[in-house]
Tab-separated table of C-alpha atoms in Angstrom:
chain	number	residue	atom	x	y	z
W	189	UNK	CA	19.096	266.880	111.222
W	190	UNK	CA	18.828	265.324	107.790
W	191	UNK	CA	21.222	262.416	107.723
W	192	UNK	CA	23.159	261.894	104.514
W	193	UNK	CA	23.606	258.285	103.543
W	194	UNK	CA	27.169	257.018	103.745
W	195	UNK	CA	27.068	253.378	102.754
W	196	UNK	CA	29.613	250.574	102.566
W	197	UNK	CA	29.700	247.827	99.926
W	198	UNK	CA	27.919	244.459	100.229
W	199	UNK	CA	25.827	245.190	103.311
W	200	UNK	CA	23.244	242.651	104.367
W	201	UNK	CA	21.159	241.998	107.449
W	202	UNK	CA	22.152	239.119	109.694
W	203	UNK	CA	19.449	236.497	109.441
W	204	UNK	CA	17.699	235.801	112.746
W	205	UNK	CA	18.398	239.145	114.445
W	206	UNK	CA	15.123	241.070	114.583
W	207	UNK	CA	14.965	242.480	118.121
W	208	UNK	CA	18.314	244.163	118.544
W	209	UNK	CA	21.934	243.226	119.081
W	210	UNK	CA	22.654	246.015	121.549
W	211	UNK	CA	26.247	244.982	122.190
W	212	UNK	CA	28.715	242.881	120.182
W	213	UNK	CA	32.276	241.860	120.934
W	214	UNK	CA	34.712	239.633	119.053
W	215	UNK	CA	37.332	237.087	120.124
W	216	UNK	CA	40.768	237.171	118.493
W	217	UNK	CA	39.791	234.182	116.339
W	218	UNK	CA	36.882	236.079	114.729
W	219	UNK	CA	34.041	234.629	116.805
W	220	UNK	CA	31.573	237.436	117.546
W	221	UNK	CA	29.246	237.388	120.578
W	222	UNK	CA	25.935	239.250	120.216
W	223	UNK	CA	23.752	240.391	123.117
W	224	UNK	CA	20.167	240.402	121.818
W	225	UNK	CA	16.586	241.108	122.857
W	226	UNK	CA	17.198	243.942	125.344
W	227	UNK	CA	14.114	245.297	127.082
W	228	UNK	CA	15.100	248.657	128.502
W	229	UNK	CA	12.814	251.085	130.367
W	230	UNK	CA	11.867	254.005	128.153
W	231	UNK	CA	12.958	252.358	124.899
W	232	UNK	CA	10.879	250.302	122.460
W	233	UNK	CA	10.947	246.523	122.624
W	234	UNK	CA	9.204	244.330	120.069
W	235	UNK	CA	9.491	240.894	121.598
W	236	UNK	CA	8.360	239.352	124.875
W	237	UNK	CA	10.837	236.481	124.553
W	238	UNK	CA	13.820	236.364	126.909
W	239	UNK	CA	17.074	237.775	125.600
W	240	UNK	CA	19.741	235.518	124.113
W	241	UNK	CA	23.451	235.501	123.415
W	242	UNK	CA	24.407	234.396	119.908
W	243	UNK	CA	27.751	233.679	118.294
W	244	UNK	CA	28.680	234.482	114.704
W	245	UNK	CA	31.866	233.254	113.065
W	246	UNK	CA	33.103	236.208	111.007
W	247	UNK	CA	35.487	233.963	109.067
W	248	UNK	CA	32.656	231.740	107.845
W	249	UNK	CA	31.145	232.972	104.579
W	250	UNK	CA	27.698	231.605	105.578
W	251	UNK	CA	27.358	234.259	108.337
W	252	UNK	CA	24.886	232.154	110.329
W	253	UNK	CA	24.232	233.017	113.962
W	254	UNK	CA	24.109	230.265	116.582
W	255	UNK	CA	22.192	230.613	119.861
W	256	UNK	CA	24.314	229.825	122.911
W	257	UNK	CA	22.982	227.304	125.372
W	258	UNK	CA	23.343	228.422	128.996
W	259	UNK	CA	24.271	225.600	131.367
W	260	UNK	CA	23.945	225.591	135.136
W	261	UNK	CA	21.516	227.019	137.676
W	262	UNK	CA	20.566	230.154	135.769
W	263	UNK	CA	17.131	231.744	135.201
W	264	UNK	CA	16.945	231.937	131.410
W	265	UNK	CA	13.299	233.075	131.386
W	266	UNK	CA	14.146	236.485	132.856
W	267	UNK	CA	17.426	236.923	130.923
W	268	UNK	CA	17.616	240.517	129.669
W	269	UNK	CA	21.195	241.077	128.444
W	270	UNK	CA	22.655	244.549	127.872
W	271	UNK	CA	26.421	245.293	127.711
W	272	UNK	CA	28.884	242.385	127.366
W	273	UNK	CA	32.638	241.886	127.723
W	274	UNK	CA	35.029	238.991	127.089
W	275	UNK	CA	38.022	238.133	129.254
W	276	UNK	CA	40.658	235.508	128.476
W	277	UNK	CA	42.545	234.164	131.477
W	278	UNK	CA	46.295	234.203	130.742
W	279	UNK	CA	46.868	231.280	133.104
W	280	UNK	CA	44.770	228.632	131.369
W	281	UNK	CA	43.322	230.298	128.272
W	282	UNK	CA	39.756	230.029	129.639
W	283	UNK	CA	37.374	232.590	128.115
W	284	UNK	CA	34.804	234.341	130.312
W	285	UNK	CA	31.772	236.298	129.137
W	286	UNK	CA	30.516	239.040	131.458
W	287	UNK	CA	26.918	240.131	130.806
W	288	UNK	CA	24.977	243.069	132.226
W	289	UNK	CA	21.532	241.619	132.966
W	290	UNK	CA	18.251	243.383	133.847
W	291	UNK	CA	15.820	240.709	135.083
W	292	UNK	CA	12.569	242.417	136.146
W	293	UNK	CA	14.287	245.746	135.422
W	294	UNK	CA	16.997	245.164	138.041
W	295	UNK	CA	20.751	245.497	137.433
W	296	UNK	CA	23.260	242.721	137.946
W	297	UNK	CA	26.312	241.214	136.271
W	298	UNK	CA	26.464	237.573	135.200
W	299	UNK	CA	29.752	235.731	134.706
W	300	UNK	CA	29.869	232.725	132.364
W	301	UNK	CA	32.678	230.530	131.099
W	302	UNK	CA	32.666	229.905	127.358
W	303	UNK	CA	32.617	226.216	126.367
W	304	UNK	CA	33.841	226.421	122.803
W	305	UNK	CA	33.164	222.912	121.518
W	306	UNK	CA	29.509	223.132	122.632
W	307	UNK	CA	28.984	226.831	121.770
W	308	UNK	CA	27.677	227.085	125.332
W	309	UNK	CA	28.009	229.286	128.400
W	310	UNK	CA	28.600	227.695	131.799
W	311	UNK	CA	26.977	229.894	134.451
W	312	UNK	CA	29.463	230.776	137.193
W	313	UNK	CA	28.008	233.539	139.338
W	314	UNK	CA	25.793	236.620	139.647
W	315	UNK	CA	27.144	239.856	141.067
W	316	UNK	CA	24.795	242.364	142.707
W	317	UNK	CA	25.852	245.461	144.616
W	318	UNK	CA	24.186	248.721	145.623
W	319	UNK	CA	26.792	250.656	143.599
W	320	UNK	CA	25.826	248.624	140.493
W	321	UNK	CA	22.332	250.130	140.411
W	322	UNK	CA	21.825	251.107	136.734
W	323	UNK	CA	24.530	249.236	134.881
W	324	UNK	CA	24.756	249.817	131.142
W	325	UNK	CA	28.099	248.399	130.033
W	326	UNK	CA	31.078	246.584	131.429
W	327	UNK	CA	34.716	245.809	130.685
W	328	UNK	CA	36.216	242.734	132.340
W	329	UNK	CA	39.779	243.047	133.676
W	330	UNK	CA	40.029	239.722	135.551
W	331	UNK	CA	38.093	236.483	136.025
W	332	UNK	CA	35.893	238.216	138.627
W	333	UNK	CA	36.767	241.899	138.262
W	334	UNK	CA	35.460	244.624	135.968
W	335	UNK	CA	34.680	248.282	135.443
W	336	UNK	CA	31.023	249.149	134.841
W	337	UNK	CA	29.088	252.263	133.852
W	338	UNK	CA	25.856	253.381	135.520
W	339	UNK	CA	23.691	255.248	133.013
W	340	UNK	CA	21.333	256.767	135.606
W	341	UNK	CA	21.598	258.000	139.168
W	342	UNK	CA	17.981	257.363	140.163
W	343	UNK	CA	16.431	253.903	140.282
W	344	UNK	CA	12.794	255.106	140.445
W	345	UNK	CA	11.158	254.733	137.004
W	346	UNK	CA	9.755	258.258	136.637
W	347	UNK	CA	12.866	259.961	138.007
W	348	UNK	CA	14.992	257.816	135.679
W	349	UNK	CA	12.969	258.965	132.693
W	350	UNK	CA	13.257	262.686	133.470
W	351	UNK	CA	16.884	262.512	134.624
W	352	UNK	CA	18.510	262.798	131.147
W	353	UNK	CA	16.469	265.956	130.483
W	354	UNK	CA	17.746	267.620	133.691
W	355	UNK	CA	21.440	267.566	132.699
W	356	UNK	CA	22.590	266.183	136.044
W	357	UNK	CA	26.206	264.976	135.841
W	358	UNK	CA	25.584	262.213	138.373
W	359	UNK	CA	26.462	259.041	136.442
W	360	UNK	CA	29.611	257.132	137.288
W	361	UNK	CA	32.073	254.309	136.660
W	362	UNK	CA	32.422	251.573	139.296
W	363	UNK	CA	35.307	249.168	139.807
W	364	UNK	CA	34.317	245.743	141.129
W	365	UNK	CA	36.467	242.925	142.447
W	366	UNK	CA	35.720	240.401	145.219
W	367	UNK	CA	37.912	242.506	147.514
W	368	UNK	CA	36.907	246.047	146.502
W	369	UNK	CA	33.855	247.826	145.127
W	370	UNK	CA	34.017	251.565	144.618
W	371	UNK	CA	33.110	254.481	142.380
W	372	UNK	CA	36.288	255.383	140.480
W	373	UNK	CA	35.043	258.153	138.159
W	374	UNK	CA	32.011	260.437	138.176
W	375	UNK	CA	30.584	263.551	136.582
W	376	UNK	CA	29.005	261.877	133.541
W	377	UNK	CA	25.662	263.065	132.165
W	378	UNK	CA	24.877	259.553	130.932
W	379	UNK	CA	27.739	257.058	131.070
W	380	UNK	CA	27.198	254.443	128.430
W	381	UNK	CA	29.758	252.254	126.645
W	382	UNK	CA	33.090	251.439	128.304
W	383	UNK	CA	36.176	249.653	127.026
W	384	UNK	CA	39.916	249.391	127.582
W	385	UNK	CA	43.010	250.049	125.451
W	386	UNK	CA	44.973	247.037	124.171
W	387	UNK	CA	47.789	247.741	126.676
W	388	UNK	CA	45.126	247.895	129.437
W	389	UNK	CA	46.364	251.304	130.620
W	390	UNK	CA	43.462	253.496	129.512
W	391	UNK	CA	39.690	253.267	129.858
W	392	UNK	CA	37.360	254.823	127.301
W	393	UNK	CA	33.874	255.882	128.424
W	394	UNK	CA	31.082	257.198	126.191
W	395	UNK	CA	29.308	260.160	127.779
W	396	UNK	CA	26.482	259.895	125.292
W	397	UNK	CA	24.612	263.124	126.075
W	398	UNK	CA	27.820	265.179	125.949
W	399	UNK	CA	28.678	263.713	122.510
W	400	UNK	CA	32.108	262.832	123.890
W	401	UNK	CA	34.417	259.898	124.565
W	402	UNK	CA	36.210	260.360	127.881
W	403	UNK	CA	39.748	258.964	128.218
W	404	UNK	CA	40.864	257.855	131.697
W	405	UNK	CA	44.267	256.531	132.684
W	406	UNK	CA	44.375	253.572	135.083
W	407	UNK	CA	46.892	254.452	137.809
W	408	UNK	CA	45.827	251.553	140.019
W	409	UNK	CA	42.637	249.516	139.663
W	410	UNK	CA	40.782	251.932	141.918
W	411	UNK	CA	42.559	255.143	140.896
W	412	UNK	CA	41.802	256.686	137.501
W	413	UNK	CA	43.024	260.015	136.200
W	414	UNK	CA	41.167	262.106	133.611
W	415	UNK	CA	43.272	262.444	130.442
W	416	UNK	CA	40.993	264.117	127.890
W	417	UNK	CA	37.620	264.182	126.158
W	418	UNK	CA	37.216	263.671	122.422
W	419	UNK	CA	34.251	265.242	120.605
W	420	UNK	CA	32.408	262.833	118.322
W	421	UNK	CA	29.433	264.993	117.299
W	422	UNK	CA	26.934	262.162	117.799
W	423	UNK	CA	25.388	260.168	120.634
W	424	UNK	CA	27.869	257.308	120.702
W	425	UNK	CA	26.748	254.228	122.575
W	426	UNK	CA	29.081	251.206	122.772
W	427	UNK	CA	32.835	251.222	122.192
W	428	UNK	CA	34.852	248.438	120.584
W	429	UNK	CA	38.655	248.685	120.460
W	430	UNK	CA	40.777	247.249	117.654
W	431	UNK	CA	43.377	244.918	119.200
W	432	UNK	CA	46.123	245.798	116.733
W	433	UNK	CA	45.690	249.497	115.963
W	434	UNK	CA	44.000	250.573	119.198
W	435	UNK	CA	41.344	252.411	117.111
W	436	UNK	CA	37.925	252.931	118.692
W	437	UNK	CA	34.815	251.833	116.794
W	438	UNK	CA	31.565	253.436	117.908
W	439	UNK	CA	27.918	252.681	117.191
W	440	UNK	CA	26.139	256.030	117.427
W	441	UNK	CA	22.703	257.660	117.426
W	442	UNK	CA	22.608	260.778	115.230
W	443	UNK	CA	19.257	261.784	116.797
W	444	UNK	CA	18.677	260.775	120.419
W	445	UNK	CA	15.056	261.910	120.713
W	446	UNK	CA	14.044	259.751	117.749
W	447	UNK	CA	15.472	256.773	119.665
W	448	UNK	CA	13.359	257.467	122.728
W	449	UNK	CA	10.131	258.377	120.897
W	450	UNK	CA	10.393	255.713	118.213
W	451	UNK	CA	8.102	256.491	115.277
W	452	UNK	CA	8.114	253.654	112.694
W	453	UNK	CA	7.355	256.241	109.977
W	454	UNK	CA	10.330	258.410	110.980
W	455	UNK	CA	12.803	255.935	112.482
W	456	UNK	CA	16.067	256.912	114.180
W	457	UNK	CA	19.110	256.677	111.960
W	458	UNK	CA	22.450	254.980	112.493
W	459	UNK	CA	26.050	256.108	112.379
W	460	UNK	CA	29.416	254.363	112.773
W	461	UNK	CA	32.378	256.480	113.846
W	462	UNK	CA	36.030	255.504	114.140
W	463	UNK	CA	38.615	257.309	116.297
W	464	UNK	CA	42.256	256.818	115.337
W	465	UNK	CA	45.223	257.867	117.502
W	466	UNK	CA	42.979	258.777	120.413
W	467	UNK	CA	45.914	259.320	122.789
W	468	UNK	CA	47.761	261.655	120.411
W	469	UNK	CA	47.459	265.451	120.280
W	470	UNK	CA	45.217	265.141	117.215
W	471	UNK	CA	42.860	262.168	117.301
W	472	UNK	CA	41.193	261.530	113.946
W	473	UNK	CA	37.395	261.131	114.069
W	474	UNK	CA	35.818	259.692	110.899
W	475	UNK	CA	32.268	258.692	110.007
W	476	UNK	CA	32.467	255.344	108.195
W	477	UNK	CA	28.784	254.523	107.783
W	478	UNK	CA	25.495	256.350	108.143
W	479	UNK	CA	21.888	255.590	107.321
W	480	UNK	CA	18.647	257.504	107.931
W	481	UNK	CA	16.907	254.455	109.422
W	482	UNK	CA	15.749	252.943	106.134
W	483	UNK	CA	18.346	250.134	106.348
W	484	UNK	CA	19.216	249.962	110.037
W	485	UNK	CA	17.578	251.642	113.033
W	486	UNK	CA	19.339	252.981	116.155
W	487	UNK	CA	22.846	251.538	115.846
W	488	UNK	CA	24.430	250.956	119.256
W	489	UNK	CA	27.661	249.095	118.455
W	490	UNK	CA	30.097	248.570	115.604
W	491	UNK	CA	33.090	246.286	115.397
W	492	UNK	CA	35.399	245.258	112.598
W	493	UNK	CA	37.229	242.031	111.927
W	494	UNK	CA	38.955	240.665	108.832
W	495	UNK	CA	37.645	243.314	106.446
W	496	UNK	CA	34.054	243.092	107.731
W	497	UNK	CA	32.103	245.673	109.718
W	498	UNK	CA	29.391	244.342	112.018
W	499	UNK	CA	26.761	246.821	113.261
W	500	UNK	CA	24.271	246.092	116.043
W	501	UNK	CA	21.193	248.025	117.180
W	502	UNK	CA	19.230	248.590	120.380
W	503	UNK	CA	15.956	246.977	119.258
W	504	UNK	CA	16.061	246.208	115.544
W	505	UNK	CA	18.354	244.340	113.127
W	506	UNK	CA	22.096	243.785	112.733
W	507	UNK	CA	24.073	244.520	109.586
W	508	UNK	CA	27.335	243.233	108.150
W	509	UNK	CA	29.257	245.105	105.442
W	510	UNK	CA	32.569	244.930	103.636
W	511	UNK	CA	35.058	247.412	104.938
W	512	UNK	CA	37.489	249.041	102.563
W	513	UNK	CA	39.959	250.916	104.764
């Protein structure tokens, strides 16, 4: 497909992001967290350095990223961050960052506490479980509990590579807490981004190969009911949810094969899609940005704050634009 350009005003690359910002999420005060440097089997990676988490203050006109120092007994050399999620504890206001990590290609979830005055992360614990075998993204719902997506069924490298081409609906969503770990939804071709509605009653899951966002209602933590699927017409990756409006913001891949077989002379494009009123009879799906890969390659996440749109990618740059809604 030829991608028509649909640009926004005043876009510029974020200085210092060269090797992807695969997932981005923003605190209520406008501090964005960027998961960078992902090395993912089957996708290009242009740096051998360990991954890093950066912060970016979206209210600061300088738009300078700051690397977060990780404190505690944590192996930074094998850090390979993928999906991220923030959780604020109502009891004491403490902020926790949950990070999907793939050291040596494995899958585990790291929990950190955010130390604001040092721009640091205090390592708390690592969670590994046989049901968390190919974790892509995560949404935290407590200080030690979360929902996670598995984007493959197989863990063997060759089987993993061919799996998406076989159209096997074997990917799932897992609920984890210290008391309970179980699969709570299945039947996904490739479950990717996951997030939660502002009232914490609905989960949204990107089934990237079906070009759909799946809406699930949380009956109890371990019981979800299928509400609907919304067609987005693109391979949408991560999902960010606007706190006030409840709108979904999606970083999408208009051409999936170009992502996998990355040709620098014919790079994959980027697309940002917004879904308004997703729970209504008529959700509104709008493309708000698109590029053929000349400005930004393989967008995987988009989030807006204070009239700015921040776009991250799997393995390339990050872009910030003015948003005129």
